PDB file of C-alpha atoms in Angstrom:
ATOM      1  CA  MET A   1      -8.144 -14.781   1.860  1.00  0.00           C
ATOM      2  CA  THR A   2      -5.702 -13.590  -0.810  1.00  0.00           C
ATOM      3  CA  SER A   3      -6.130 -10.243  -2.552  1.00  0.00           C
ATOM      4  CA  TYR A   4      -6.795 -12.067  -5.822  1.00  0.00           C
ATOM      5  CA  LYS A   5      -9.607 -14.136  -4.312  1.00  0.00           C
ATOM      6  CA  LEU A   6     -11.179 -11.057  -2.745  1.00  0.00           C
ATOM      7  CA  VAL A   7     -11.151  -9.226  -6.084  1.00  0.00           C
ATOM      8  CA  GLU A   8     -12.715 -12.241  -7.811  1.00  0.00           C
ATOM      9  CA  ARG A   9     -15.426 -12.438  -5.148  1.00  0.00           C
ATOM     10  CA  VAL A  10     -16.279  -8.742  -5.566  1.00  0.00           C
ATOM     11  CA  LYS A  11     -16.201  -9.084  -9.354  1.00  0.00           C
ATOM     12  CA  SER A  12     -18.669 -11.965  -9.216  1.00  0.00           C
ATOM     13  CA  ALA A  13     -20.968 -10.357  -6.632  1.00  0.00           C
ATOM     14  CA  LEU A  14     -21.236  -7.084  -8.566  1.00  0.00           C
ATOM     15  CA  HIS A  15     -21.297  -8.735 -12.030  1.00  0.00           C
ATOM     16  CA  LEU A  16     -18.293  -6.738 -13.220  1.00  0.00           C
ATOM     17  CA  LYS A  17     -16.529  -7.274 -16.528  1.00  0.00           C
ATOM     18  CA  LYS A  18     -13.167  -6.299 -15.051  1.00  0.00           C
ATOM     19  CA  ALA A  19     -11.813  -5.675 -11.577  1.00  0.00           C
ATOM     20  CA  GLY A  20      -8.384  -5.157 -10.065  1.00  0.00           C
ATOM     21  CA  HIS A  21      -6.828  -3.957  -6.841  1.00  0.00           C
ATOM     22  CA  ALA A  22      -4.498  -1.058  -6.143  1.00  0.00           C
ATOM     23  CA  GLY A  23      -2.134  -2.765  -3.719  1.00  0.00           C
ATOM     24  CA  THR A  24      -2.168  -6.242  -2.220  1.00  0.00           C
ATOM     25  CA  LEU A  25      -3.193  -7.041   1.319  1.00  0.00           C
ATOM     26  CA  ASP A  26      -1.596  -9.961   3.180  1.00  0.00           C
ATOM     27  CA  PRO A  27      -3.993 -12.915   3.685  1.00  0.00           C
ATOM     28  CA  LEU A  28      -3.584 -12.394   7.441  1.00  0.00           C
ATOM     29  CA  ALA A  29      -4.549  -8.724   7.241  1.00  0.00           C
ATOM     30  CA  THR A  30      -7.879  -6.926   7.489  1.00  0.00           C
ATOM     31  CA  GLY A  31      -8.894  -3.400   6.585  1.00  0.00           C
ATOM     32  CA  VAL A  32      -8.775  -1.206   3.519  1.00  0.00           C
ATOM     33  CA  MET A  33      -8.249  -2.604   0.042  1.00  0.00           C
ATOM     34  CA  LEU A  34      -8.967  -0.480  -3.018  1.00  0.00           C
ATOM     35  CA  ILE A  35     -10.734  -2.368  -5.801  1.00  0.00           C
ATOM     36  CA  LEU A  36     -11.224  -0.724  -9.187  1.00  0.00           C
ATOM     37  CA  ALA A  37     -14.146  -1.746 -11.372  1.00  0.00           C
ATOM     38  CA  ASP A  38     -14.441  -1.983 -15.156  1.00  0.00           C
ATOM     39  CA  SER A  39     -13.060   1.147 -16.903  1.00  0.00           C
ATOM     40  CA  ALA A  40     -11.668   2.478 -13.603  1.00  0.00           C
ATOM     41  CA  THR A  41      -9.007  -0.266 -13.665  1.00  0.00           C
ATOM     42  CA  ARG A  42      -6.948   1.847 -16.069  1.00  0.00           C
ATOM     43  CA  PHE A  43      -6.405   4.349 -13.225  1.00  0.00           C
ATOM     44  CA  ALA A  44      -4.829   1.850 -10.800  1.00  0.00           C
ATOM     45  CA  GLN A  45      -1.348   3.383 -11.086  1.00  0.00           C
ATOM     46  CA  TYR A  46      -2.567   6.617  -9.461  1.00  0.00           C
ATOM     47  CA  PHE A  47      -3.400   4.846  -6.205  1.00  0.00           C
ATOM     48  CA  LEU A  48      -0.356   2.600  -5.830  1.00  0.00           C
ATOM     49  CA  GLY A  49       1.843   5.347  -4.411  1.00  0.00           C
ATOM     50  CA  LEU A  50      -0.523   6.454  -1.646  1.00  0.00           C
ATOM     51  CA  ASP A  51       0.725   6.249   1.940  1.00  0.00           C
ATOM     52  CA  LYS A  52      -0.764   3.475   4.047  1.00  0.00           C
ATOM     53  CA  GLU A  53      -1.509   3.288   7.752  1.00  0.00           C
ATOM     54  CA  TYR A  54      -1.409   0.017   9.708  1.00  0.00           C
ATOM     55  CA  ILE A  55      -2.071  -1.070  13.264  1.00  0.00           C
ATOM     56  CA  PHE A  56      -0.240  -4.297  14.038  1.00  0.00           C
ATOM     57  CA  THR A  57       0.908  -6.556  16.847  1.00  0.00           C
ATOM     58  CA  ILE A  58       4.299  -8.259  17.139  1.00  0.00           C
ATOM     59  CA  GLN A  59       4.802 -11.429  19.141  1.00  0.00           C
ATOM     60  CA  THR A  60       8.388 -11.370  20.340  1.00  0.00           C
ATOM     61  CA  GLY A  61      10.388 -14.525  20.996  1.00  0.00           C
ATOM     62  CA  ILE A  62       9.130 -16.566  18.024  1.00  0.00           C
ATOM     63  CA  GLU A  63      10.216 -16.355  14.383  1.00  0.00           C
ATOM     64  CA  THR A  64       8.329 -17.954  11.471  1.00  0.00           C
ATOM     65  CA  ASP A  65       9.306 -18.531   7.848  1.00  0.00           C
ATOM     66  CA  THR A  66       6.516 -16.252   6.588  1.00  0.00           C
ATOM     67  CA  LEU A  67       7.136 -13.637   9.316  1.00  0.00           C
ATOM     68  CA  ASP A  68       3.482 -13.955  10.377  1.00  0.00           C
ATOM     69  CA  ARG A  69       1.411 -16.321  12.504  1.00  0.00           C
ATOM     70  CA  GLU A  70       0.521 -18.520   9.517  1.00  0.00           C
ATOM     71  CA  GLY A  71       4.082 -19.735   8.976  1.00  0.00           C
ATOM     72  CA  LYS A  72       6.216 -22.489  10.446  1.00  0.00           C
ATOM     73  CA  VAL A  73       8.265 -21.683  13.537  1.00  0.00           C
ATOM     74  CA  THR A  74      11.932 -21.366  12.574  1.00  0.00           C
ATOM     75  CA  ALA A  75      13.429 -19.962  15.792  1.00  0.00           C
ATOM     76  CA  GLU A  76      12.476 -19.404  19.422  1.00  0.00           C
ATOM     77  CA  HIS A  77      14.158 -17.109  21.923  1.00  0.00           C
ATOM     78  CA  PRO A  78      12.989 -16.208  25.408  1.00  0.00           C
ATOM     79  CA  ALA A  79      10.742 -13.144  25.058  1.00  0.00           C
ATOM     80  CA  PRO A  80      12.613 -10.247  26.659  1.00  0.00           C
ATOM     81  CA  PHE A  81      11.253  -8.055  29.415  1.00  0.00           C
ATOM     82  CA  LEU A  82      11.105  -4.599  27.841  1.00  0.00           C
ATOM     83  CA  SER A  83      10.266  -1.151  29.089  1.00  0.00           C
ATOM     84  CA  GLU A  84       8.180   1.297  27.101  1.00  0.00           C
ATOM     85  CA  GLU A  85      11.295   3.464  26.809  1.00  0.00           C
ATOM     86  CA  ASP A  86      13.290   0.547  25.326  1.00  0.00           C
ATOM     87  CA  ILE A  87      10.667   0.041  22.642  1.00  0.00           C
ATOM     88  CA  LYS A  88      10.245   3.727  21.811  1.00  0.00           C
ATOM     89  CA  ARG A  89      14.011   4.154  21.491  1.00  0.00           C
ATOM     90  CA  VAL A  90      14.172   1.370  18.901  1.00  0.00           C
ATOM     91  CA  LEU A  91      11.124   2.664  17.011  1.00  0.00           C
ATOM     92  CA  LYS A  92      12.789   6.052  16.513  1.00  0.00           C
ATOM     93  CA  SER A  93      15.587   4.392  14.541  1.00  0.00           C
ATOM     94  CA  PHE A  94      13.111   3.290  11.851  1.00  0.00           C
ATOM     95  CA  ILE A  95      11.589   6.710  11.176  1.00  0.00           C
ATOM     96  CA  GLY A  96      12.415   8.269   7.805  1.00  0.00           C
ATOM     97  CA  VAL A  97      13.806   6.904   4.565  1.00  0.00           C
ATOM     98  CA  THR A  98      15.421   3.511   5.093  1.00  0.00           C
ATOM     99  CA  LEU A  99      16.266   0.365   3.152  1.00  0.00           C
ATOM    100  CA  GLN A 100      14.264  -2.821   3.584  1.00  0.00           C
ATOM    101  CA  LYS A 101      14.813  -6.307   2.177  1.00  0.00           C
ATOM    102  CA  PRO A 102      11.541  -7.854   0.908  1.00  0.00           C
ATOM    103  CA  PRO A 103      10.575 -11.194   2.491  1.00  0.00           C
ATOM    104  CA  MET A 104      10.783 -14.444   0.556  1.00  0.00           C
ATOM    105  CA  TYR A 105       7.056 -14.905   1.070  1.00  0.00           C
ATOM    106  CA  SER A 106       6.029 -12.051  -1.228  1.00  0.00           C
ATOM    107  CA  ALA A 107       4.608 -11.627  -4.729  1.00  0.00           C
ATOM    108  CA  LEU A 108       7.784 -10.022  -6.069  1.00  0.00           C
ATOM    109  CA  LYS A 109       9.379 -11.907  -8.927  1.00  0.00           C
ATOM    110  CA  TYR A 110      12.839 -13.409  -9.388  1.00  0.00           C
ATOM    111  CA  ASN A 111      13.677 -14.523 -12.930  1.00  0.00           C
ATOM    112  CA  GLY A 112       9.982 -14.454 -13.762  1.00  0.00           C
ATOM    113  CA  GLU A 113       8.879 -16.558 -10.785  1.00  0.00           C
ATOM    114  CA  LYS A 114       7.130 -15.270  -7.678  1.00  0.00           C
ATOM    115  CA  LEU A 115       9.228 -15.370  -4.541  1.00  0.00           C
ATOM    116  CA  TYR A 116       6.575 -17.174  -2.507  1.00  0.00           C
ATOM    117  CA  ASP A 117       6.590 -20.044  -5.027  1.00  0.00           C
ATOM    118  CA  LEU A 118      10.351 -20.376  -4.568  1.00  0.00           C
ATOM    119  CA  ALA A 119       9.961 -20.158  -0.780  1.00  0.00           C
ATOM    120  CA  ARG A 120       7.375 -22.939  -0.763  1.00  0.00           C
ATOM    121  CA  ARG A 121       9.925 -25.159  -2.509  1.00  0.00           C
ATOM    122  CA  GLY A 122      12.445 -24.375   0.205  1.00  0.00           C
ATOM    123  CA  GLU A 123      14.530 -22.092  -2.008  1.00  0.00           C
ATOM    124  CA  GLU A 124      15.924 -18.752  -0.935  1.00  0.00           C
ATOM    125  CA  VAL A 125      17.395 -16.180  -3.322  1.00  0.00           C
ATOM    126  CA  GLU A 126      19.103 -12.842  -2.901  1.00  0.00           C
ATOM    127  CA  ARG A 127      16.705  -9.903  -2.763  1.00  0.00           C
ATOM    128  CA  GLU A 128      17.761  -6.334  -3.321  1.00  0.00           C
ATOM    129  CA  PHE A 129      17.110  -3.823  -0.580  1.00  0.00           C
ATOM    130  CA  ARG A 130      14.426  -1.311  -1.518  1.00  0.00           C
ATOM    131  CA  GLU A 131      13.981   2.254  -0.340  1.00  0.00           C
ATOM    132  CA  ILE A 132      10.946   2.845   1.866  1.00  0.00           C
ATOM    133  CA  ASN A 133       9.743   5.756   3.964  1.00  0.00           C
ATOM    134  CA  ILE A 134       8.261   5.299   7.420  1.00  0.00           C
ATOM    135  CA  SER A 135       6.803   8.673   8.348  1.00  0.00           C
ATOM    136  CA  GLU A 136       5.205   7.552  11.632  1.00  0.00           C
ATOM    137  CA  LEU A 137       5.851   4.622  13.975  1.00  0.00           C
ATOM    138  CA  GLU A 138       3.895   4.906  17.212  1.00  0.00           C
ATOM    139  CA  PHE A 139       3.970   2.766  20.340  1.00  0.00           C
ATOM    140  CA  LEU A 140       0.460   1.762  21.440  1.00  0.00           C
ATOM    141  CA  GLU A 141       0.713  -1.056  23.972  1.00  0.00           C
ATOM    142  CA  TYR A 142       3.068  -3.656  25.465  1.00  0.00           C
ATOM    143  CA  ASN A 143       1.830  -6.823  27.114  1.00  0.00           C
ATOM    144  CA  ARG A 144       4.763  -9.226  27.069  1.00  0.00           C
ATOM    145  CA  PRO A 145       5.414 -10.863  24.632  1.00  0.00           C
ATOM    146  CA  PHE A 146       3.117  -8.688  22.482  1.00  0.00           C
ATOM    147  CA  ILE A 147       3.884  -5.183  21.201  1.00  0.00           C
ATOM    148  CA  LYS A 148       1.114  -3.202  19.510  1.00  0.00           C
ATOM    149  CA  LEU A 149       2.150  -0.413  17.130  1.00  0.00           C
ATOM    150  CA  ARG A 150       0.818   1.974  14.504  1.00  0.00           C
ATOM    151  CA  THR A 151       2.704   3.041  11.389  1.00  0.00           C
ATOM    152  CA  VAL A 152       2.250   5.282   8.373  1.00  0.00           C
ATOM    153  CA  CYS A 153       4.490   4.109   5.570  1.00  0.00           C
ATOM    154  CA  SER A 154       5.146   4.347   1.861  1.00  0.00           C
ATOM    155  CA  LYS A 155       4.380   2.009  -0.983  1.00  0.00           C
ATOM    156  CA  GLY A 156       6.496  -1.133  -0.904  1.00  0.00           C
ATOM    157  CA  THR A 157       6.830  -1.366   2.883  1.00  0.00           C
ATOM    158  CA  TYR A 158       6.437  -4.895   4.233  1.00  0.00           C
ATOM    159  CA  VAL A 159       5.060  -4.698   7.766  1.00  0.00           C
ATOM    160  CA  ARG A 160       6.040  -8.337   8.338  1.00  0.00           C
ATOM    161  CA  THR A 161       9.663  -7.454   7.648  1.00  0.00           C
ATOM    162  CA  LEU A 162       9.361  -4.342   9.804  1.00  0.00           C
ATOM    163  CA  CYS A 163       8.196  -6.547  12.699  1.00  0.00           C
ATOM    164  CA  ALA A 164      11.169  -8.868  12.265  1.00  0.00           C
ATOM    165  CA  ASP A 165      13.598  -5.937  12.065  1.00  0.00           C
ATOM    166  CA  ILE A 166      12.148  -4.252  15.161  1.00  0.00           C
ATOM    167  CA  SER A 167      12.375  -7.538  17.064  1.00  0.00           C
ATOM    168  CA  GLU A 168      16.015  -7.955  16.048  1.00  0.00           C
ATOM    169  CA  LYS A 169      16.875  -4.469  17.315  1.00  0.00           C
ATOM    170  CA  LEU A 170      15.166  -5.374  20.580  1.00  0.00           C
ATOM    171  CA  GLY A 171      17.542  -8.335  20.892  1.00  0.00           C
ATOM    172  CA  THR A 172      15.124 -11.097  19.981  1.00  0.00           C
ATOM    173  CA  VAL A 173      13.054 -12.503  17.103  1.00  0.00           C
ATOM    174  CA  GLY A 174       9.412 -11.866  16.319  1.00  0.00           C
ATOM    175  CA  HIS A 175       6.546 -12.125  13.871  1.00  0.00           C
ATOM    176  CA  VAL A 176       3.285 -10.308  13.196  1.00  0.00           C
ATOM    177  CA  VAL A 177       0.165 -11.830  14.748  1.00  0.00           C
ATOM    178  CA  GLU A 178      -2.356  -9.092  13.934  1.00  0.00           C
ATOM    179  CA  LEU A 179      -2.298  -6.686  10.995  1.00  0.00           C
ATOM    180  CA  ARG A 180      -4.940  -4.162  10.000  1.00  0.00           C
ATOM    181  CA  ARG A 181      -4.648  -1.601   7.237  1.00  0.00           C
ATOM    182  CA  THR A 182      -6.590   1.348   8.607  1.00  0.00           C
ATOM    183  CA  ARG A 183      -5.983   3.825   5.810  1.00  0.00           C
ATOM    184  CA  VAL A 184      -4.869   4.117   2.187  1.00  0.00           C
ATOM    185  CA  GLY A 185      -4.456   7.762   1.246  1.00  0.00           C
ATOM    186  CA  ARG A 186      -7.809   9.377   2.105  1.00  0.00           C
ATOM    187  CA  PHE A 187      -9.634   6.048   2.309  1.00  0.00           C
ATOM    188  CA  LEU A 188     -10.360   4.908   5.869  1.00  0.00           C
ATOM    189  CA  ALA A 189     -11.275   1.469   7.181  1.00  0.00           C
ATOM    190  CA  ARG A 190     -14.893   1.050   8.226  1.00  0.00           C
ATOM    191  CA  GLY A 191     -15.683  -0.671  11.497  1.00  0.00           C
ATOM    192  CA  ASP A 192     -17.651  -3.438   9.820  1.00  0.00           C
ATOM    193  CA  ASP A 193     -15.294  -3.820   6.817  1.00  0.00           C
ATOM    194  CA  SER A 194     -18.239  -3.377   4.446  1.00  0.00           C
ATOM    195  CA  MET A 195     -17.834  -2.046   0.914  1.00  0.00           C
ATOM    196  CA  GLU A 196     -17.946   1.664   0.191  1.00  0.00           C
ATOM    197  CA  PHE A 197     -18.400   2.947  -3.349  1.00  0.00           C
ATOM    198  CA  PHE A 198     -16.839   5.994  -5.030  1.00  0.00           C
ATOM    199  CA  SER A 199     -16.948   7.424  -8.521  1.00  0.00           C
ATOM    200  CA  ILE A 200     -13.525   7.529 -10.164  1.00  0.00           C
ATOM    201  CA  ASP A 201     -13.651  11.337  -9.886  1.00  0.00           C
ATOM    202  CA  GLU A 202     -14.207  11.099  -6.110  1.00  0.00           C
ATOM    203  CA  ALA A 203     -11.550   8.412  -5.743  1.00  0.00           C
ATOM    204  CA  LEU A 204      -8.978  10.577  -7.517  1.00  0.00           C
ATOM    205  CA  GLY A 205      -9.718  13.490  -5.186  1.00  0.00           C
ATOM    206  CA  HIS A 206      -6.100  13.524  -3.984  1.00  0.00           C
ATOM    207  CA  PHE A 207      -5.282  15.262  -7.296  1.00  0.00           C
ATOM    208  CA  PRO A 208      -6.271  18.908  -7.874  1.00  0.00           C
ATOM    209  CA  GLU A 209      -8.820  19.514 -10.613  1.00  0.00           C
ATOM    210  CA  MET A 210      -8.601  21.707 -13.691  1.00  0.00           C
ATOM    211  CA  ASN A 211     -11.585  22.670 -15.826  1.00  0.00           C
ATOM    212  CA  VAL A 212     -11.039  22.974 -19.561  1.00  0.00           C
ATOM    213  CA  SER A 213     -13.024  24.486 -22.404  1.00  0.00           C
ATOM    214  CA  LYS A 214     -14.585  22.411 -25.176  1.00  0.00           C
ATOM    215  CA  LYS A 215     -11.711  23.368 -27.492  1.00  0.00           C
ATOM    216  CA  GLU A 216      -9.034  22.490 -24.913  1.00  0.00           C
ATOM    217  CA  GLY A 217     -10.788  19.198 -24.208  1.00  0.00           C
ATOM    218  CA  LYS A 218     -10.687  18.201 -27.874  1.00  0.00           C
ATOM    219  CA  ILE A 219      -6.964  18.971 -28.074  1.00  0.00           C
ATOM    220  CA  LEU A 220      -6.200  16.928 -24.965  1.00  0.00           C
ATOM    221  CA  HIS A 221      -8.448  14.065 -26.075  1.00  0.00           C
ATOM    222  CA  ALA A 222      -6.482  13.902 -29.338  1.00  0.00           C
ATOM    223  CA  GLY A 223      -3.256  13.381 -27.381  1.00  0.00           C
ATOM    224  CA  MET A 224      -1.841  16.876 -27.863  1.00  0.00           C
ATOM    225  CA  LYS A 225      -0.720  19.338 -25.201  1.00  0.00           C
ATOM    226  CA  ILE A 226      -2.254  22.618 -24.131  1.00  0.00           C
ATOM    227  CA  ARG A 227      -0.669  25.510 -22.275  1.00  0.00           C
ATOM    228  CA  ARG A 228      -2.119  27.067 -19.135  1.00  0.00           C
ATOM    229  CA  ASP A 229      -0.556  29.556 -16.742  1.00  0.00           C
ATOM    230  CA  ASP A 230      -3.002  29.053 -13.864  1.00  0.00           C
ATOM    231  CA  ILE A 231      -1.584  25.710 -12.629  1.00  0.00           C
ATOM    232  CA  LEU A 232       0.957  26.336  -9.875  1.00  0.00           C
ATOM    233  CA  THR A 233       2.743  23.005  -9.438  1.00  0.00           C
ATOM    234  CA  ASP A 234       3.867  20.105 -11.593  1.00  0.00           C
ATOM    235  CA  GLY A 235       2.275  16.703 -11.108  1.00  0.00           C
ATOM    236  CA  TYR A 236      -0.995  14.950 -11.831  1.00  0.00           C
ATOM    237  CA  ILE A 237      -4.371  16.682 -12.114  1.00  0.00           C
ATOM    238  CA  ARG A 238      -7.982  15.711 -12.777  1.00  0.00           C
ATOM    239  CA  ILE A 239      -9.051  17.217 -16.096  1.00  0.00           C
ATOM    240  CA  LYS A 240     -12.754  18.080 -16.210  1.00  0.00           C
ATOM    241  CA  ASN A 241     -15.102  19.625 -18.748  1.00  0.00           C
ATOM    242  CA  SER A 242     -18.723  20.758 -18.507  1.00  0.00           C
ATOM    243  CA  ILE A 243     -19.896  17.124 -18.466  1.00  0.00           C
ATOM    244  CA  GLY A 244     -17.510  15.763 -15.846  1.00  0.00           C
ATOM    245  CA  LEU A 245     -14.182  13.984 -15.496  1.00  0.00           C
ATOM    246  CA  MET A 246     -12.254  13.530 -18.744  1.00  0.00           C
ATOM    247  CA  GLY A 247      -9.237  11.843 -17.208  1.00  0.00           C
ATOM    248  CA  VAL A 248      -5.937  12.336 -15.412  1.00  0.00           C
ATOM    249  CA  GLY A 249      -3.393  14.693 -16.912  1.00  0.00           C
ATOM    250  CA  SER A 250       0.165  15.688 -16.115  1.00  0.00           C
ATOM    251  CA  VAL A 251       1.523  19.195 -15.655  1.00  0.00           C
ATOM    252  CA  ALA A 252       5.084  20.176 -16.557  1.00  0.00           C
ATOM    253  CA  GLY A 253       5.678  23.894 -16.342  1.00  0.00           C
ATOM    254  CA  SER A 254       2.765  25.443 -18.213  1.00  0.00           C
ATOM    255  CA  GLU A 255       2.160  22.398 -20.431  1.00  0.00           C
ATOM    256  CA  ILE A 256      -0.675  19.965 -19.753  1.00  0.00           C
ATOM    257  CA  LYS A 257      -1.016  16.535 -21.313  1.00  0.00           C
ATOM    258  CA  MET A 258      -3.718  13.894 -20.949  1.00  0.00           C
ATOM    259  CA  GLU A 259      -2.223  10.720 -19.462  1.00  0.00           C
ATOM    260  CA  THR A 260      -5.259   8.471 -18.898  1.00  0.00           C
ATOM    261  CA  ARG A 261      -8.709   9.099 -20.364  1.00  0.00           C
ATOM    262  CA  VAL A 262     -12.028   8.024 -18.892  1.00  0.00           C
ATOM    263  CA  PHE A 263     -13.258   7.161 -22.395  1.00  0.00           C
TER     264      PHE A 263
END
């Protein structure tokens, strides 16, 4: 199921006026997907940059056009016999900030058209490499031709491409056959993949909170800045008053500005 279809299903089931997701999930994949409801949709940008954790399995020796098991086979090589040390040595080379070329089967756009629409017509276009950060890449299991791994990576990382790149460094080709997103930021996958509900204040808990007075709240609500000396670092904060969450603000030095209001 596509991310769009999942959002529409949730929207219909919960009788929502609006719904949107904070990061797509491949149709093949299972696990965590953040869906924002009604007025919470305006806060989507604050979740897009969260690190994600995946557990996935590569099948070596077979390449597909989509880089997953749902695509057409485009190349076959004999699956190599690998040692755990061989695999771990290659995995180390992917740790840190690297450049990755997005796959043709992706929702990125080229001249206003989604890449997967071009790919389905048999067209291939140049894609710019994008900077990603892989903070963890852990070996879990090897049962030839399958390699099971876990990764923690930044926004914009395509695990399908990572599988293909790992396979290439191992001297073969490969594609992803299982993919599960086990974490997005603080949000963990549940064993039964059922829905879990959070208030927008709870969901934004990765930002520190700042309580403001009634006067400060009025100034911020009007779009003006206030000054506070008790905030230690620049970045985003949750701004709260005596009633509850007012919105997300930004801190620059001692100046605070409201960026996105709840109401």
